[in-house]
Amino acid sequence: MRRVLTALALIATAAPALAQQSSVPEIPGSDSTADHSKFEVLQKAFTSGPEVTEACLSCHTEADDQVMHSIHFNWEFENPRTGELLGKRNVINAFCGNVVGNEPRCTSCHAGYGWDDMHQPPPQQSTAVDCLVCHDRSGQYTKLATGAGHPPMEAKGKTITGADAWAVDLSKAAMSVGMPGRENCGQCHFYGGGGDNVKHGDLSSALVMPDVHTDVHMSPDGANMVCTDCHVTEKHQWAGSRYDVHATDPEGTGRPGERRRVATCESCHGTEPHPVDIKGMKLNDHTDVVACQTCHIPTMAKGGVATKTWWDWSTAGKRDADGNAYSEEEFVQSDGKHLHTYLSIKGDFRWEEEAQPIYEWFDGQVSYASAAQGGKIDPTQPVGINEIEGDAHDGKSRIWPFKKMEGRQAYDSGNDTLVYSHVWGPDTDTALWTNLDWGKAIAAGMKAAGKEYSGEYGFIDTYMYWPTTHMVAPASEALDCQSCHAEDGRLANIAGVFMPGTGGSAMAGLLGKILFALALLGVLGHALLRLFSRKGEH
Amino acid sequence: MSSRMVKVYPRFERLWHWTQMTLIFVLLFTGMGLNGVHGLLPFGPAVMLHTIAALVLLCVWIFATFWLFTTGTWRQFIPKMRGMTKVARFYAWGIFRGEKHPYHKLLWRKHNPLQAITYFGLKILVFPAIWITGILYLTYNLWEEVPNATLWLTVIANLHVLAAWVIASFVVVHVYLLTVGHGFRQHVAPMVTGYDCIDLTPEQEAYLETNEPWRLQS
């Protein structure tokens, strides 16, 4: 009865929640031996996220410890090769810049509660872990966009997906937990960088219920897979880090037992995925050079959701005639939605839908120049926020597709470093989004990051690579041979590999054509001579 | 010495010739497509057709080589200098004066000296070149570990293309020469029926009449 009442109350008060609910796919793991709605510890009115976590931990005693060791919780990654300390917590990116100084806004996507100071590690009490964000299957749990990871307890503000917030029913969420669905992961990963598909290009809300064209694996009409089918876990640690990518997995399948630390195509499909016929064998010959993604993700930003490809922060701060911040929405997405092309608080944007990736050799290593951590830059050159490593001859690189995010970002023109900026903070007088004042925003950001600031700033061109690996198209939509095997084909910029059909045998071709022309001319001349001489003869 | 219509091209040889012709045309057509000479075929299907035609031709070639050596026909292709200058002079001069072709086919000498040396060159140089480069090209993934494999592949691809153009040039001259002498139809007919006019010694004639009468026409 109580559940019915709860449901009724929900219908009455939270229409957005219903909208969310209807889009929830069938619960993965619904064949579980535990029905959480029968657990007494969950049958109470919770008033905060941590309270729910406490209840979860009463049975799942090790979960908090496991989660707290994950990159999802620490937002920190120490590159085992270089020792660089990376992760959202430390680096500057090509989107909103940096977390430090903007915590409650940025950490709203943190898989934990109440992280409001980057100078401290994330809160270490066990109840700071957010179980529901991944495991809620009621479809109505969410986080407040500006709440440092806490869910909205009243219909006020926005959620992390940008929707109007509703009062989350924690009890309902707690009683309907299960294995994560696409929309669980998507709440954060689809909306990074300030909106739907802004950041990755291959991760958007279109993947909650994609058609097969958008994603053959995740479409209910395809394999209907969820994120964790590939991003398998071991003690709440996920396979598939963007900081340490497996560009290839030559081990492939075929080992007894499921491999838990890789999320590559080859981990399921093997290294010779095409059928063994004449075409398939030739295609299989490609797998040592070309990543699966290159042919099988011909375009990203599919399913009607565009991705941001250009972000010029230098134009932020303009005001309209009345001295107010304003916006322009000149890009119309294929679903009819208008997207910002200018925002006083963020500058100019460019968008692309069904975007063609760019291609580079890639060994899985993404190096974050010291620039991304506040080190020296060369302001005369476009600054790479990250760089792709690998080449044709190292034996492990593959040609990979990338989204190349370009734009202009602020830098310290006195010290030649990228700057940390304070963009969000409604109660401060230094936040850019409140005051439209770059000088104050940068000074406050640099102070928050503990970096030296000369007091002078400018703007430089930046770019950042984002490996494309989702939105795999059905085989029938894979790239044709001639997409690359043609002059000016897609891989025209790729060096160190011989690609038939791209003009690599032009020299011999020219020589051959001359020889052929001479043969024709000789034959023609001979024939003519015969014709005329015969006339004289007979 | 008498001229008789003798079966000089057995069925296998004719089948070999026309299969080879068809496949070479397919290979030249698809190969040119792959090298941007024309755009009549998409790259993928062109590669498949090229590869299949090549593999079939390779089988035909293996059979033919086996056949050449078991039947002794390989001797037909060994070049001899004797009469070479006469034939060369005929093509360069005599043909314009309405002279008769100086070469008369013999039972064990179907080709005139110029033909023989051309075929010999093709068989010993150009065909091996196209086959070796083609097979290396196709099986690149088996030897890609070799140092500078990409460079080698480029060299191989270029040699392959060059050899292909030499074959294309041969085809042009080959077809043209069918119009020389008795005329196109008379030249092509033997490759269809198998019978050609051959100068037989009395001994050969007697042998054939007694032992292989089916090889003699009328």
Short mmCIF file of N, CA, C and O in Angstrom, two decimals, chain B residues 17-119:
data_model
loop_
_atom_site.label_atom_id
_atom_site.label_comp_id
_atom_site.label_asym_id
_atom_site.label_seq_id
_atom_site.Cartn_x
_atom_site.Cartn_y
_atom_site.Cartn_z
N HIS B 17 44.54 -21.24 -73.33
CA HIS B 17 44.74 -19.95 -73.97
C HIS B 17 43.57 -19.00 -73.73
O HIS B 17 43.75 -17.86 -73.32
N TRP B 18 42.35 -19.52 -73.96
CA TRP B 18 41.20 -18.62 -73.86
C TRP B 18 40.86 -18.28 -72.40
O TRP B 18 40.41 -17.17 -72.12
N THR B 19 41.07 -19.24 -71.51
CA THR B 19 40.86 -18.94 -70.09
C THR B 19 41.84 -17.85 -69.66
O THR B 19 41.48 -16.87 -69.00
N GLN B 20 43.07 -18.07 -70.09
CA GLN B 20 44.12 -17.10 -69.74
C GLN B 20 43.79 -15.72 -70.29
O GLN B 20 43.93 -14.71 -69.60
N MET B 21 43.31 -15.71 -71.53
CA MET B 21 42.96 -14.43 -72.14
C MET B 21 41.87 -13.72 -71.33
O MET B 21 42.01 -12.56 -70.98
N THR B 22 40.82 -14.48 -71.01
CA THR B 22 39.71 -13.89 -70.25
C THR B 22 40.21 -13.34 -68.91
O THR B 22 39.92 -12.20 -68.53
N LEU B 23 40.99 -14.19 -68.23
CA LEU B 23 41.44 -13.79 -66.90
C LEU B 23 42.39 -12.60 -66.97
O LEU B 23 42.33 -11.70 -66.13
N ILE B 24 43.23 -12.58 -68.00
CA ILE B 24 44.16 -11.44 -68.12
C ILE B 24 43.37 -10.16 -68.38
O ILE B 24 43.70 -9.10 -67.82
N PHE B 25 42.31 -10.28 -69.16
CA PHE B 25 41.49 -9.09 -69.39
C PHE B 25 40.83 -8.63 -68.09
O PHE B 25 40.82 -7.43 -67.78
N VAL B 26 40.32 -9.58 -67.33
CA VAL B 26 39.71 -9.22 -66.04
C VAL B 26 40.76 -8.58 -65.14
O VAL B 26 40.52 -7.55 -64.50
N LEU B 27 41.93 -9.17 -65.13
CA LEU B 27 43.00 -8.65 -64.26
C LEU B 27 43.44 -7.26 -64.69
O LEU B 27 43.65 -6.38 -63.85
N LEU B 28 43.58 -7.07 -66.00
CA LEU B 28 43.99 -5.75 -66.48
C LEU B 28 42.92 -4.71 -66.17
O LEU B 28 43.21 -3.62 -65.69
N PHE B 29 41.67 -5.10 -66.39
CA PHE B 29 40.57 -4.16 -66.16
C PHE B 29 40.46 -3.77 -64.68
O PHE B 29 40.43 -2.59 -64.33
N THR B 30 40.46 -4.81 -63.83
CA THR B 30 40.32 -4.51 -62.40
C THR B 30 41.57 -3.80 -61.89
O THR B 30 41.49 -2.86 -61.11
N GLY B 31 42.73 -4.26 -62.35
CA GLY B 31 43.99 -3.65 -61.91
C GLY B 31 44.05 -2.17 -62.27
O GLY B 31 44.48 -1.34 -61.47
N MET B 32 43.59 -1.87 -63.48
CA MET B 32 43.58 -0.45 -63.87
C MET B 32 42.63 0.34 -62.99
O MET B 32 42.92 1.47 -62.61
N GLY B 33 41.51 -0.29 -62.66
CA GLY B 33 40.57 0.37 -61.75
C GLY B 33 41.22 0.67 -60.40
O GLY B 33 41.10 1.76 -59.86
N LEU B 34 41.97 -0.31 -59.90
CA LEU B 34 42.62 -0.14 -58.60
C LEU B 34 43.69 0.95 -58.64
O LEU B 34 44.03 1.53 -57.62
N ASN B 35 44.22 1.19 -59.83
CA ASN B 35 45.27 2.20 -59.94
C ASN B 35 44.76 3.52 -60.49
O ASN B 35 45.55 4.35 -60.94
N GLY B 36 43.45 3.67 -60.48
CA GLY B 36 42.89 4.97 -60.81
C GLY B 36 42.84 5.29 -62.29
O GLY B 36 42.60 6.44 -62.67
N VAL B 37 43.07 4.28 -63.18
CA VAL B 37 42.98 4.56 -64.61
C VAL B 37 41.52 4.80 -65.01
O VAL B 37 41.21 5.63 -65.84
N HIS B 38 40.62 4.04 -64.38
CA HIS B 38 39.20 4.30 -64.58
C HIS B 38 38.48 4.12 -63.24
O HIS B 38 39.05 3.58 -62.30
N GLY B 39 37.24 4.56 -63.19
CA GLY B 39 36.50 4.45 -61.93
C GLY B 39 35.23 3.64 -62.11
O GLY B 39 34.21 3.93 -61.51
N LEU B 40 35.33 2.60 -62.94
CA LEU B 40 34.12 1.84 -63.28
C LEU B 40 33.75 0.81 -62.21
O LEU B 40 32.66 0.28 -62.22
N LEU B 41 34.70 0.53 -61.33
CA LEU B 41 34.43 -0.46 -60.28
C LEU B 41 34.83 0.13 -58.94
O LEU B 41 35.89 0.73 -58.83
N PRO B 42 34.02 -0.07 -57.90
CA PRO B 42 34.45 0.35 -56.57
C PRO B 42 35.67 -0.47 -56.13
O PRO B 42 35.86 -1.60 -56.61
N PHE B 43 36.44 0.09 -55.24
CA PHE B 43 37.71 -0.54 -54.87
C PHE B 43 37.55 -1.96 -54.33
O PHE B 43 38.26 -2.88 -54.74
N GLY B 44 36.59 -2.14 -53.42
CA GLY B 44 36.44 -3.45 -52.78
C GLY B 44 36.14 -4.56 -53.77
O GLY B 44 36.88 -5.54 -53.86
N PRO B 45 35.06 -4.44 -54.55
CA PRO B 45 34.76 -5.46 -55.55
C PRO B 45 35.91 -5.65 -56.54
O PRO B 45 36.16 -6.78 -56.96
N ALA B 46 36.59 -4.57 -56.89
CA ALA B 46 37.71 -4.68 -57.83
C ALA B 46 38.81 -5.56 -57.23
O ALA B 46 39.39 -6.42 -57.92
N VAL B 47 39.09 -5.35 -55.94
CA VAL B 47 40.13 -6.17 -55.29
C VAL B 47 39.71 -7.64 -55.29
O VAL B 47 40.50 -8.53 -55.61
N MET B 48 38.44 -7.88 -54.94
CA MET B 48 37.96 -9.26 -54.87
C MET B 48 38.06 -9.94 -56.22
O MET B 48 38.57 -11.04 -56.35
N LEU B 49 37.58 -9.24 -57.26
CA LEU B 49 37.59 -9.80 -58.61
C LEU B 49 39.03 -10.04 -59.06
O LEU B 49 39.35 -11.08 -59.65
N HIS B 50 39.88 -9.08 -58.77
CA HIS B 50 41.29 -9.19 -59.14
C HIS B 50 41.92 -10.40 -58.45
O HIS B 50 42.63 -11.19 -59.09
N THR B 51 41.63 -10.53 -57.17
CA THR B 51 42.23 -11.62 -56.40
C THR B 51 41.72 -12.97 -56.90
O THR B 51 42.51 -13.91 -57.12
N ILE B 52 40.42 -13.06 -57.11
CA ILE B 52 39.85 -14.34 -57.56
C ILE B 52 40.39 -14.70 -58.94
O ILE B 52 40.85 -15.82 -59.16
N ALA B 53 40.37 -13.73 -59.86
CA ALA B 53 40.88 -13.99 -61.21
C ALA B 53 42.34 -14.43 -61.14
O ALA B 53 42.76 -15.36 -61.84
N ALA B 54 43.11 -13.79 -60.27
CA ALA B 54 44.53 -14.13 -60.15
C ALA B 54 44.70 -15.55 -59.63
O ALA B 54 45.53 -16.31 -60.13
N LEU B 55 43.88 -15.91 -58.64
CA LEU B 55 44.01 -17.25 -58.07
C LEU B 55 43.62 -18.31 -59.09
O LEU B 55 44.27 -19.35 -59.21
N VAL B 56 42.56 -18.02 -59.85
CA VAL B 56 42.14 -18.97 -60.89
C VAL B 56 43.24 -19.10 -61.95
O VAL B 56 43.62 -20.20 -62.36
N LEU B 57 43.76 -17.95 -62.37
CA LEU B 57 44.82 -17.96 -63.38
C LEU B 57 46.04 -18.70 -62.87
O LEU B 57 46.72 -19.42 -63.62
N LEU B 58 46.31 -18.54 -61.60
CA LEU B 58 47.46 -19.24 -61.01
C LEU B 58 47.26 -20.76 -61.13
O LEU B 58 48.19 -21.49 -61.50
N CYS B 59 46.05 -21.21 -60.85
CA CYS B 59 45.75 -22.64 -60.98
C CYS B 59 45.93 -23.08 -62.44
O CYS B 59 46.56 -24.10 -62.72
N VAL B 60 45.36 -22.30 -63.35
CA VAL B 60 45.50 -22.62 -64.78
C VAL B 60 46.97 -22.70 -65.15
O VAL B 60 47.41 -23.59 -65.87
N TRP B 61 47.72 -21.78 -64.62
CA TRP B 61 49.14 -21.69 -64.93
C TRP B 61 49.90 -22.90 -64.40
O TRP B 61 50.78 -23.44 -65.07
N ILE B 62 49.55 -23.31 -63.19
CA ILE B 62 50.21 -24.49 -62.63
C ILE B 62 49.92 -25.72 -63.49
O ILE B 62 50.81 -26.49 -63.84
N PHE B 63 48.65 -25.86 -63.87
CA PHE B 63 48.27 -26.97 -64.76
C PHE B 63 49.05 -26.88 -66.07
O PHE B 63 49.60 -27.89 -66.54
N ALA B 64 49.08 -25.67 -66.63
CA ALA B 64 49.70 -25.49 -67.94
C ALA B 64 51.20 -25.82 -67.87
O ALA B 64 51.74 -26.47 -68.78
N THR B 65 51.82 -25.37 -66.81
CA THR B 65 53.25 -25.64 -66.66
C THR B 65 53.49 -27.15 -66.58
O THR B 65 54.37 -27.70 -67.26
N PHE B 66 52.66 -27.79 -65.78
CA PHE B 66 52.74 -29.24 -65.65
C PHE B 66 52.56 -29.90 -67.02
O PHE B 66 53.33 -30.77 -67.43
N TRP B 67 51.56 -29.41 -67.73
CA TRP B 67 51.24 -29.94 -69.05
C TRP B 67 52.41 -29.73 -70.01
O TRP B 67 52.81 -30.63 -70.75
N LEU B 68 52.96 -28.51 -70.01
CA LEU B 68 54.08 -28.19 -70.90
C LEU B 68 55.23 -29.16 -70.69
O LEU B 68 55.85 -29.63 -71.65
N PHE B 69 55.50 -29.45 -69.43
CA PHE B 69 56.68 -30.28 -69.15
C PHE B 69 56.41 -31.76 -69.36
O PHE B 69 57.30 -32.49 -69.77
N THR B 70 55.18 -32.21 -69.09
CA THR B 70 54.91 -33.64 -69.28
C THR B 70 54.75 -33.99 -70.76
O THR B 70 55.07 -35.09 -71.17
N THR B 71 54.27 -33.04 -71.55
CA THR B 71 54.04 -33.35 -72.96
C THR B 71 55.25 -32.98 -73.82
O THR B 71 55.28 -33.28 -75.00
N GLY B 72 56.21 -32.29 -73.21
CA GLY B 72 57.37 -31.88 -73.97
C GLY B 72 57.11 -30.63 -74.79
O GLY B 72 57.99 -30.15 -75.51
N THR B 73 55.92 -30.09 -74.69
CA THR B 73 55.56 -28.90 -75.46
C THR B 73 56.41 -27.68 -75.09
O THR B 73 56.49 -26.72 -75.84
N TRP B 74 57.03 -27.78 -73.91
CA TRP B 74 57.87 -26.65 -73.47
C TRP B 74 58.92 -26.29 -74.52
O TRP B 74 59.34 -25.16 -74.64
N ARG B 75 59.31 -27.30 -75.33
CA ARG B 75 60.35 -27.04 -76.33
C ARG B 75 59.90 -26.02 -77.36
O ARG B 75 60.71 -25.30 -77.92
N GLN B 76 58.58 -25.94 -77.57
CA GLN B 76 58.05 -24.96 -78.52
C GLN B 76 58.45 -23.53 -78.15
O GLN B 76 58.47 -22.65 -78.99
N PHE B 77 58.72 -23.35 -76.88
CA PHE B 77 58.94 -21.98 -76.40
C PHE B 77 60.41 -21.62 -76.23
O PHE B 77 60.74 -20.53 -75.81
N ILE B 78 61.27 -22.59 -76.55
CA ILE B 78 62.70 -22.28 -76.45
C ILE B 78 63.11 -21.47 -77.69
O ILE B 78 62.91 -21.90 -78.82
N PRO B 79 63.64 -20.26 -77.46
CA PRO B 79 63.95 -19.40 -78.61
C PRO B 79 65.14 -19.93 -79.40
O PRO B 79 66.07 -20.49 -78.82
N LYS B 80 65.06 -19.77 -80.69
CA LYS B 80 66.19 -20.12 -81.55
C LYS B 80 66.47 -18.92 -82.44
O LYS B 80 65.56 -18.25 -82.91
N MET B 81 67.76 -18.68 -82.68
CA MET B 81 68.14 -17.52 -83.48
C MET B 81 67.87 -17.74 -84.96
O MET B 81 67.66 -16.80 -85.72
N ARG B 82 67.85 -19.01 -85.38
CA ARG B 82 67.75 -19.32 -86.80
C ARG B 82 66.46 -18.76 -87.39
O ARG B 82 65.37 -19.02 -86.90
N GLY B 83 66.61 -17.93 -88.42
CA GLY B 83 65.44 -17.36 -89.09
C GLY B 83 64.94 -16.09 -88.44
O GLY B 83 64.03 -15.44 -88.96
N MET B 84 65.54 -15.74 -87.34
CA MET B 84 65.08 -14.56 -86.59
C MET B 84 65.17 -13.29 -87.44
O MET B 84 64.22 -12.51 -87.51
N THR B 85 66.33 -13.09 -88.06
CA THR B 85 66.53 -11.86 -88.83
C THR B 85 65.55 -11.79 -89.99
O THR B 85 65.02 -10.73 -90.31
N LYS B 86 65.29 -12.94 -90.59
CA LYS B 86 64.35 -12.98 -91.72
C LYS B 86 62.98 -12.49 -91.27
O LYS B 86 62.35 -11.67 -91.95
N VAL B 87 62.54 -13.03 -90.14
CA VAL B 87 61.21 -12.65 -89.64
C VAL B 87 61.18 -11.18 -89.26
O VAL B 87 60.25 -10.45 -89.59
N ALA B 88 62.24 -10.76 -88.59
CA ALA B 88 62.31 -9.36 -88.17
C ALA B 88 62.30 -8.45 -89.40
O ALA B 88 61.59 -7.44 -89.43
N ARG B 89 63.08 -8.84 -90.39
CA ARG B 89 63.15 -8.04 -91.62
C ARG B 89 61.78 -7.99 -92.29
O ARG B 89 61.36 -6.95 -92.81
N PHE B 90 61.06 -9.12 -92.20
CA PHE B 90 59.73 -9.16 -92.81
C PHE B 90 58.80 -8.14 -92.15
O PHE B 90 58.14 -7.36 -92.84
N TYR B 91 58.79 -8.12 -90.81
CA TYR B 91 57.88 -7.19 -90.13
C TYR B 91 58.28 -5.74 -90.37
O TYR B 91 57.44 -4.85 -90.42
N ALA B 92 59.59 -5.52 -90.49
CA ALA B 92 60.07 -4.15 -90.62
C ALA B 92 60.05 -3.66 -92.07
O ALA B 92 60.08 -2.45 -92.32
N TRP B 93 60.02 -4.57 -93.01
CA TRP B 93 60.21 -4.15 -94.39
C TRP B 93 59.32 -4.93 -95.35
O TRP B 93 58.47 -4.36 -96.04
N GLY B 94 59.53 -6.23 -95.36
CA GLY B 94 58.89 -7.08 -96.36
C GLY B 94 57.37 -6.96 -96.34
O GLY B 94 56.72 -6.97 -97.39
N ILE B 95 56.83 -6.80 -95.15
CA ILE B 95 55.38 -6.75 -95.01
C ILE B 95 54.78 -5.59 -95.80
O ILE B 95 53.68 -5.68 -96.33
N PHE B 96 55.56 -4.50 -95.88
CA PHE B 96 55.06 -3.33 -96.62
C PHE B 96 55.17 -3.53 -98.12
O PHE B 96 54.58 -2.81 -98.89
N ARG B 97 56.00 -4.50 -98.54
CA ARG B 97 56.20 -4.75 -99.96
C ARG B 97 55.32 -5.91 -100.43
O ARG B 97 55.45 -6.37 -101.55
N GLY B 98 54.47 -6.37 -99.55
CA GLY B 98 53.57 -7.45 -99.94
C GLY B 98 54.24 -8.81 -100.00
O GLY B 98 53.75 -9.74 -100.63
N GLU B 99 55.38 -8.93 -99.34
CA GLU B 99 56.08 -10.22 -99.33
C GLU B 99 55.31 -11.24 -98.52
O GLU B 99 54.47 -10.89 -97.69
N LYS B 100 55.63 -12.51 -98.71
CA LYS B 100 55.02 -13.56 -97.92
C LYS B 100 55.78 -13.74 -96.61
O LYS B 100 56.99 -13.48 -96.56
N HIS B 101 55.07 -14.16 -95.57
CA HIS B 101 55.73 -14.40 -94.29
C HIS B 101 56.80 -15.46 -94.49
O HIS B 101 56.51 -16.53 -95.05
N PRO B 102 58.01 -15.20 -94.07
CA PRO B 102 59.11 -16.12 -94.37
C PRO B 102 59.05 -17.40 -93.54
O PRO B 102 59.76 -18.36 -93.82
N TYR B 103 58.20 -17.43 -92.52
CA TYR B 103 58.24 -18.58 -91.63
C TYR B 103 57.13 -19.56 -91.95
O TYR B 103 55.98 -19.18 -92.16
N HIS B 104 57.48 -20.83 -91.98
CA HIS B 104 56.48 -21.87 -92.18
C HIS B 104 56.40 -22.74 -90.94
O HIS B 104 57.42 -23.20 -90.44
N LYS B 105 55.20 -22.91 -90.46
CA LYS B 105 55.04 -23.68 -89.23
C LYS B 105 55.48 -25.12 -89.46
O LYS B 105 55.17 -25.73 -90.48
N LEU B 106 56.18 -25.63 -88.46
CA LEU B 106 56.56 -27.04 -88.48
C LEU B 106 55.84 -27.72 -87.33
O LEU B 106 55.37 -27.05 -86.40
N LEU B 107 55.78 -29.03 -87.39
CA LEU B 107 55.03 -29.74 -86.35
C LEU B 107 55.58 -29.46 -84.96
O LEU B 107 54.83 -29.25 -84.00
N TRP B 108 56.87 -29.42 -84.84
CA TRP B 108 57.47 -29.16 -83.52
C TRP B 108 57.94 -27.73 -83.38
O TRP B 108 58.76 -27.42 -82.55
N ARG B 109 57.41 -26.88 -84.27
CA ARG B 109 57.82 -25.48 -84.21
C ARG B 109 56.63 -24.63 -84.62
O ARG B 109 56.54 -24.15 -85.74
N LYS B 110 55.69 -24.45 -83.71
CA LYS B 110 54.47 -23.73 -84.05
C LYS B 110 54.74 -22.23 -84.14
O LYS B 110 54.01 -21.50 -84.78
N HIS B 111 55.77 -21.78 -83.43
CA HIS B 111 56.01 -20.34 -83.36
C HIS B 111 57.18 -19.95 -84.23
O HIS B 111 58.17 -20.67 -84.30
N ASN B 112 57.04 -18.79 -84.85
CA ASN B 112 58.19 -18.29 -85.58
C ASN B 112 59.21 -17.79 -84.55
O ASN B 112 58.87 -17.60 -83.38
N PRO B 113 60.46 -17.59 -84.97
CA PRO B 113 61.52 -17.27 -83.99
C PRO B 113 61.21 -16.04 -83.15
O PRO B 113 61.50 -16.01 -81.95
N LEU B 114 60.56 -15.05 -83.77
CA LEU B 114 60.25 -13.83 -83.02
C LEU B 114 59.16 -14.10 -81.98
O LEU B 114 59.23 -13.63 -80.84
N GLN B 115 58.18 -14.89 -82.39
CA GLN B 115 57.13 -15.30 -81.45
C GLN B 115 57.74 -16.07 -80.28
O GLN B 115 57.45 -15.80 -79.12
N ALA B 116 58.58 -17.01 -80.64
CA ALA B 116 59.17 -17.88 -79.61
C ALA B 116 59.93 -17.06 -78.58
O ALA B 116 59.78 -17.27 -77.37
N ILE B 117 60.73 -16.12 -79.08
CA ILE B 117 61.54 -15.35 -78.11
C ILE B 117 60.65 -14.43 -77.28
O ILE B 117 60.90 -14.19 -76.08
N THR B 118 59.56 -13.94 -77.89
CA THR B 118 58.63 -13.10 -77.13
C THR B 118 57.96 -13.92 -76.02
O THR B 118 57.93 -13.51 -74.85
N TYR B 119 57.44 -15.09 -76.40
CA TYR B 119 56.80 -15.94 -75.40
C TYR B 119 57.80 -16.36 -74.33
O TYR B 119 57.47 -16.43 -73.14
#
